[in-house]
mmCIF file of C-alpha atoms in Angstrom:
data_model
loop_
_atom_site.group_PDB
_atom_site.id
_atom_site.type_symbol
_atom_site.label_atom_id
_atom_site.label_comp_id
_atom_site.label_asym_id
_atom_site.label_seq_id
_atom_site.Cartn_x
_atom_site.Cartn_y
_atom_site.Cartn_z
ATOM 1 C CA MET A 30 0.000 0.000 0.000
ATOM 2 C CA SER A 31 1.314 3.438 -0.879
ATOM 3 C CA ASP A 32 1.520 5.851 2.040
ATOM 4 C CA GLY A 33 0.865 8.860 -0.172
ATOM 5 C CA PRO A 34 -2.277 10.992 -0.192
ATOM 6 C CA TRP A 35 -5.028 8.567 -1.170
ATOM 7 C CA TRP A 36 -7.925 10.828 -0.204
ATOM 8 C CA SER A 37 -8.188 14.216 -1.920
ATOM 9 C CA LEU A 38 -10.823 16.913 -2.177
ATOM 10 C CA HIS A 39 -10.481 19.894 -4.488
ATOM 11 C CA HIS A 40 -12.918 22.784 -4.568
ATOM 12 C CA ALA A 41 -12.949 25.262 -7.420
ATOM 13 C CA PRO A 42 -13.509 28.963 -6.749
ATOM 14 C CA VAL A 43 -17.179 29.920 -6.449
ATOM 15 C CA GLY A 44 -18.189 33.545 -5.894
ATOM 16 C CA ASP A 45 -16.114 34.885 -3.007
ATOM 17 C CA GLN A 46 -14.922 31.397 -1.983
ATOM 18 C CA ARG A 47 -11.348 30.861 -3.087
ATOM 19 C CA PRO A 48 -10.238 27.406 -4.261
ATOM 20 C CA TRP A 49 -9.183 24.967 -1.563
ATOM 21 C CA SER A 50 -7.900 21.433 -1.313
ATOM 22 C CA VAL A 51 -7.442 18.648 1.219
ATOM 23 C CA SER A 52 -5.273 15.548 0.938
ATOM 24 C CA ILE A 53 -5.159 12.770 3.523
ATOM 25 C CA GLY A 54 -2.810 9.792 3.702
ATOM 26 C CA ALA A 55 -3.816 6.209 2.978
ATOM 27 C CA ARG A 56 -3.581 4.996 6.579
ATOM 28 C CA ALA A 57 -5.834 7.675 8.081
ATOM 29 C CA PRO A 58 -8.807 6.186 9.934
ATOM 30 C CA VAL A 59 -11.970 6.498 7.872
ATOM 31 C CA GLU A 60 -13.697 8.097 10.886
ATOM 32 C CA ILE A 61 -11.403 11.129 10.576
ATOM 33 C CA ILE A 62 -12.078 11.493 6.863
ATOM 34 C CA ALA A 63 -15.798 11.183 7.637
ATOM 35 C CA GLY A 64 -15.551 14.061 10.117
ATOM 36 C CA LEU A 65 -14.517 16.328 7.270
ATOM 37 C CA THR A 66 -16.957 14.948 4.684
ATOM 38 C CA ASP A 67 -19.858 15.066 7.150
ATOM 39 C CA ALA A 68 -19.161 18.781 7.702
ATOM 40 C CA LEU A 69 -18.917 19.235 3.927
ATOM 41 C CA THR A 70 -22.349 17.719 3.347
ATOM 42 C CA ASP A 71 -24.062 19.662 6.151
ATOM 43 C CA PRO A 72 -24.851 23.190 4.976
ATOM 44 C CA ALA A 73 -25.916 24.180 8.508
ATOM 45 C CA THR A 74 -22.300 23.993 9.699
ATOM 46 C CA ALA A 75 -21.171 26.361 6.936
ATOM 47 C CA THR A 76 -23.336 29.197 8.228
ATOM 48 C CA THR A 77 -22.103 29.338 11.826
ATOM 49 C CA SER A 78 -20.873 32.765 12.796
ATOM 50 C CA PRO A 79 -18.244 33.520 13.900
ATOM 51 C CA ALA A 80 -16.228 30.853 12.119
ATOM 52 C CA PRO A 81 -15.328 27.973 14.454
ATOM 53 C CA ASP A 82 -11.817 27.621 15.859
ATOM 54 C CA PRO A 83 -10.388 24.350 14.462
ATOM 55 C CA TYR A 84 -8.133 24.046 17.517
ATOM 56 C CA ALA A 85 -11.104 24.127 19.951
ATOM 57 C CA PRO A 86 -12.006 20.387 19.766
ATOM 58 C CA LEU A 87 -8.355 19.487 20.313
ATOM 59 C CA ARG A 88 -7.974 21.765 23.351
ATOM 60 C CA GLN A 89 -11.217 20.395 24.813
ATOM 61 C CA SER A 90 -9.753 16.883 24.503
ATOM 62 C CA GLY A 91 -6.562 17.741 26.373
ATOM 63 C CA TRP A 92 -4.224 18.391 23.465
ATOM 64 C CA ARG A 93 -1.302 20.590 24.514
ATOM 65 C CA GLU A 94 0.897 23.188 22.897
ATOM 66 C CA GLY A 95 3.619 21.579 20.769
ATOM 67 C CA ARG A 96 7.131 21.595 22.211
ATOM 68 C CA ASP A 97 9.187 21.871 19.028
ATOM 69 C CA HIS A 98 6.516 23.361 16.776
ATOM 70 C CA ASP A 99 3.488 25.579 16.882
ATOM 71 C CA GLY A 100 0.131 23.868 16.975
ATOM 72 C CA LEU A 101 -1.203 21.218 19.326
ATOM 73 C CA THR A 102 -0.057 17.689 20.193
ATOM 74 C CA SER A 103 -2.286 14.838 21.403
ATOM 75 C CA PRO A 104 -2.010 13.704 25.030
ATOM 76 C CA ASP A 105 -0.223 10.494 23.959
ATOM 77 C CA GLY A 106 2.216 12.499 21.799
ATOM 78 C CA LEU A 107 1.387 10.533 18.628
ATOM 79 C CA ALA A 108 -0.585 13.191 16.725
ATOM 80 C CA HIS A 109 0.140 16.816 15.930
ATOM 81 C CA VAL A 110 -1.912 19.531 14.191
ATOM 82 C CA GLU A 111 -0.455 22.831 13.086
ATOM 83 C CA HIS A 112 -1.729 25.875 11.224
ATOM 84 C CA PHE A 113 1.321 27.063 9.332
ATOM 85 C CA ILE A 114 1.320 30.676 8.144
ATOM 86 C CA ASP A 115 4.132 32.748 6.698
ATOM 87 C CA ASP A 116 4.492 35.282 3.887
ATOM 88 C CA ALA A 117 3.928 32.704 1.139
ATOM 89 C CA THR A 118 2.044 29.859 2.845
ATOM 90 C CA ASP A 119 -1.198 29.346 4.703
ATOM 91 C CA CYS A 120 -2.099 25.715 5.369
ATOM 92 C CA TRP A 121 -2.953 23.170 8.033
ATOM 93 C CA PHE A 122 -0.876 20.036 8.611
ATOM 94 C CA ALA A 123 -1.806 17.014 10.682
ATOM 95 C CA LYS A 124 0.295 13.940 11.266
ATOM 96 C CA THR A 125 0.378 10.863 13.411
ATOM 97 C CA ALA A 126 3.683 9.138 14.006
ATOM 98 C CA VAL A 127 5.231 6.698 16.446
ATOM 99 C CA SER A 128 8.555 8.566 16.161
ATOM 100 C CA GLU A 129 10.086 11.631 14.522
ATOM 101 C CA ASP A 130 11.959 9.272 12.204
ATOM 102 C CA PRO A 131 10.389 9.218 8.677
ATOM 103 C CA GLU A 132 9.719 5.476 9.086
ATOM 104 C CA GLY A 133 7.635 6.320 12.154
ATOM 105 C CA LEU A 134 5.034 8.283 10.180
ATOM 106 C CA ILE A 135 1.628 6.584 10.195
ATOM 107 C CA TRP A 136 -0.365 9.110 8.151
ATOM 108 C CA ASN A 137 -0.550 12.820 7.487
ATOM 109 C CA ALA A 138 -2.967 15.354 6.068
ATOM 110 C CA TYR A 139 -2.733 18.712 4.330
ATOM 111 C CA LEU A 140 -5.565 21.249 4.279
ATOM 112 C CA SER A 141 -4.996 24.421 2.299
ATOM 113 C CA GLY A 142 -5.475 27.735 4.096
ATOM 114 C CA ASN A 143 -8.581 28.508 2.058
ATOM 115 C CA THR A 144 -10.325 25.394 3.360
ATOM 116 C CA PRO A 145 -13.425 26.625 5.232
ATOM 117 C CA ALA A 146 -12.963 26.646 9.008
ATOM 118 C CA HIS A 147 -16.043 24.467 9.619
ATOM 119 C CA LEU A 148 -14.498 21.685 7.487
ATOM 120 C CA ILE A 149 -11.167 21.875 9.312
ATOM 121 C CA THR A 150 -13.101 21.821 12.594
ATOM 122 C CA GLY A 151 -15.007 18.707 11.450
ATOM 123 C CA PHE A 152 -11.620 17.100 10.777
ATOM 124 C CA THR A 153 -10.105 18.124 14.136
ATOM 125 C CA ARG A 154 -13.277 17.126 16.023
ATOM 126 C CA ALA A 155 -13.023 13.622 14.552
ATOM 127 C CA LEU A 156 -9.284 13.519 15.241
ATOM 128 C CA ALA A 157 -9.849 14.461 18.891
ATOM 129 C CA ASP A 158 -12.647 11.922 19.398
ATOM 130 C CA ALA A 159 -11.491 9.308 21.906
ATOM 131 C CA ALA A 160 -14.212 6.789 21.004
ATOM 132 C CA PRO A 161 -12.851 3.349 20.084
ATOM 133 C CA LEU A 162 -12.474 2.569 16.375
ATOM 134 C CA PRO A 163 -14.261 -0.646 15.436
ATOM 135 C CA ARG A 164 -11.885 -2.899 13.527
ATOM 136 C CA SER A 165 -11.307 -6.515 12.645
ATOM 137 C CA PRO A 166 -11.350 -8.643 15.811
ATOM 138 C CA HIS A 167 -8.046 -10.377 15.118
ATOM 139 C CA PRO A 168 -5.134 -8.595 16.925
ATOM 140 C CA LEU A 169 -2.664 -9.580 14.198
ATOM 141 C CA ARG A 170 -4.664 -7.495 11.728
ATOM 142 C CA ILE A 171 -3.696 -4.342 13.600
ATOM 143 C CA PRO A 172 -0.757 -2.864 11.684
ATOM 144 C CA ALA A 173 2.618 -3.476 13.307
ATOM 145 C CA TYR A 174 3.266 0.263 13.731
ATOM 146 C CA GLY A 175 0.211 0.582 15.972
ATOM 147 C CA ARG A 176 0.277 -2.520 18.138
ATOM 148 C CA ARG A 177 2.175 -0.886 20.998
ATOM 149 C CA GLN A 178 -0.272 2.045 21.073
ATOM 150 C CA ALA A 179 -3.479 0.068 20.574
ATOM 151 C CA HIS A 180 -5.710 -1.166 23.347
ATOM 152 C CA VAL A 181 -7.664 -4.064 21.869
ATOM 153 C CA THR A 182 -11.014 -5.063 23.311
ATOM 154 C CA THR A 183 -13.099 -7.732 21.628
ATOM 155 C CA VAL A 184 -16.821 -7.118 21.624
ATOM 156 C CA GLN A 185 -19.376 -9.438 20.044
ATOM 157 C CA LEU A 186 -21.832 -7.603 17.798
ATOM 158 C CA PRO A 187 -24.981 -8.933 16.222
ATOM 159 C CA ALA A 188 -24.463 -9.625 12.521
ATOM 160 C CA THR A 189 -27.184 -7.088 11.670
ATOM 161 C CA ASP A 190 -25.131 -4.304 13.312
ATOM 162 C CA VAL A 191 -22.223 -5.091 11.037
ATOM 163 C CA VAL A 192 -24.192 -5.788 7.864
ATOM 164 C CA PHE A 193 -26.257 -2.630 8.099
ATOM 165 C CA ALA A 194 -23.611 -0.262 9.561
ATOM 166 C CA LEU A 195 -23.177 1.709 6.337
ATOM 167 C CA GLU A 196 -26.924 1.849 5.707
ATOM 168 C CA HIS A 197 -27.526 3.158 9.254
ATOM 169 C CA ARG A 198 -24.822 5.818 8.817
ATOM 170 C CA VAL A 199 -26.265 7.026 5.519
ATOM 171 C CA LYS A 200 -29.766 7.148 7.036
ATOM 172 C CA ALA A 201 -28.504 9.102 10.066
ATOM 173 C CA LEU A 202 -26.792 11.624 7.784
ATOM 174 C CA ALA A 203 -29.904 11.934 5.608
ATOM 175 C CA ASP A 204 -32.127 12.455 8.665
ATOM 176 C CA ARG A 205 -30.092 15.396 9.990
ATOM 177 C CA PRO A 206 -32.000 18.662 9.825
ATOM 178 C CA ARG A 207 -30.845 20.661 6.833
ATOM 179 C CA ARG A 208 -31.433 24.208 5.764
ATOM 180 C CA PRO A 209 -32.958 24.448 2.329
ATOM 181 C CA ALA A 210 -30.692 25.771 -0.384
ATOM 182 C CA PRO A 211 -31.488 29.329 -1.459
ATOM 183 C CA PRO A 212 -33.631 29.457 -4.582
ATOM 184 C CA LEU A 213 -31.759 29.901 -7.815
ATOM 185 C CA ALA A 214 -32.315 33.116 -9.742
ATOM 186 C CA PRO A 215 -34.380 32.481 -12.868
ATOM 187 C CA LEU A 216 -32.390 32.398 -16.066
ATOM 188 C CA LYS A 217 -33.136 35.183 -18.493
ATOM 189 C CA ALA A 218 -33.822 34.112 -22.015
ATOM 190 C CA PRO A 219 -31.495 35.744 -24.533
ATOM 191 C CA PRO A 220 -33.149 38.382 -26.706
ATOM 192 C CA PRO A 221 -34.470 37.026 -29.970
ATOM 193 C CA ARG A 222 -32.105 37.365 -32.900
ATOM 194 C CA ARG A 223 -33.339 38.980 -36.090
ATOM 195 C CA ILE A 224 -32.605 37.110 -39.229
ATOM 196 C CA ARG A 225 -32.506 39.069 -42.439
#
């Protein structure tokens, strides 16, 4: 498996919204990607004012100021999120690693500075969530890089919970209250052309 950015979103400029992009590494938990895509598909989160602080969910979960970098680091020291700004760059970086050595990198993510704050906040909220990640019950299926950090608990689930998990998630997303989209302006018909 390639460790490059397998998950990418690109948004073209629309009105006042500048183009933005997000790329997330192949090993990122799907729950973290879903945090961003759930915020993307919920127009209610786009209208919150003032814009949310993407660092807020991390601080509320006990993330601390980074020692060697700006940004915040998870309580276990494995994950780091940083909003990097200088004269030429404005972007968000997130990474999880078991060591500073390049071989210790588990996954990383890049979110351009134009990415709407509510989407970055959806990403950081999912990243800060301490809920267990349901995975294959066999401990040897946990990647080697994560075995020392993982706490494995086996729980028996009814087959219907597993079989219909995706269907239940889609239904829950569809049932969320949504604001209706503003009506589109009617298109004006072009003036008739005279033919001579």
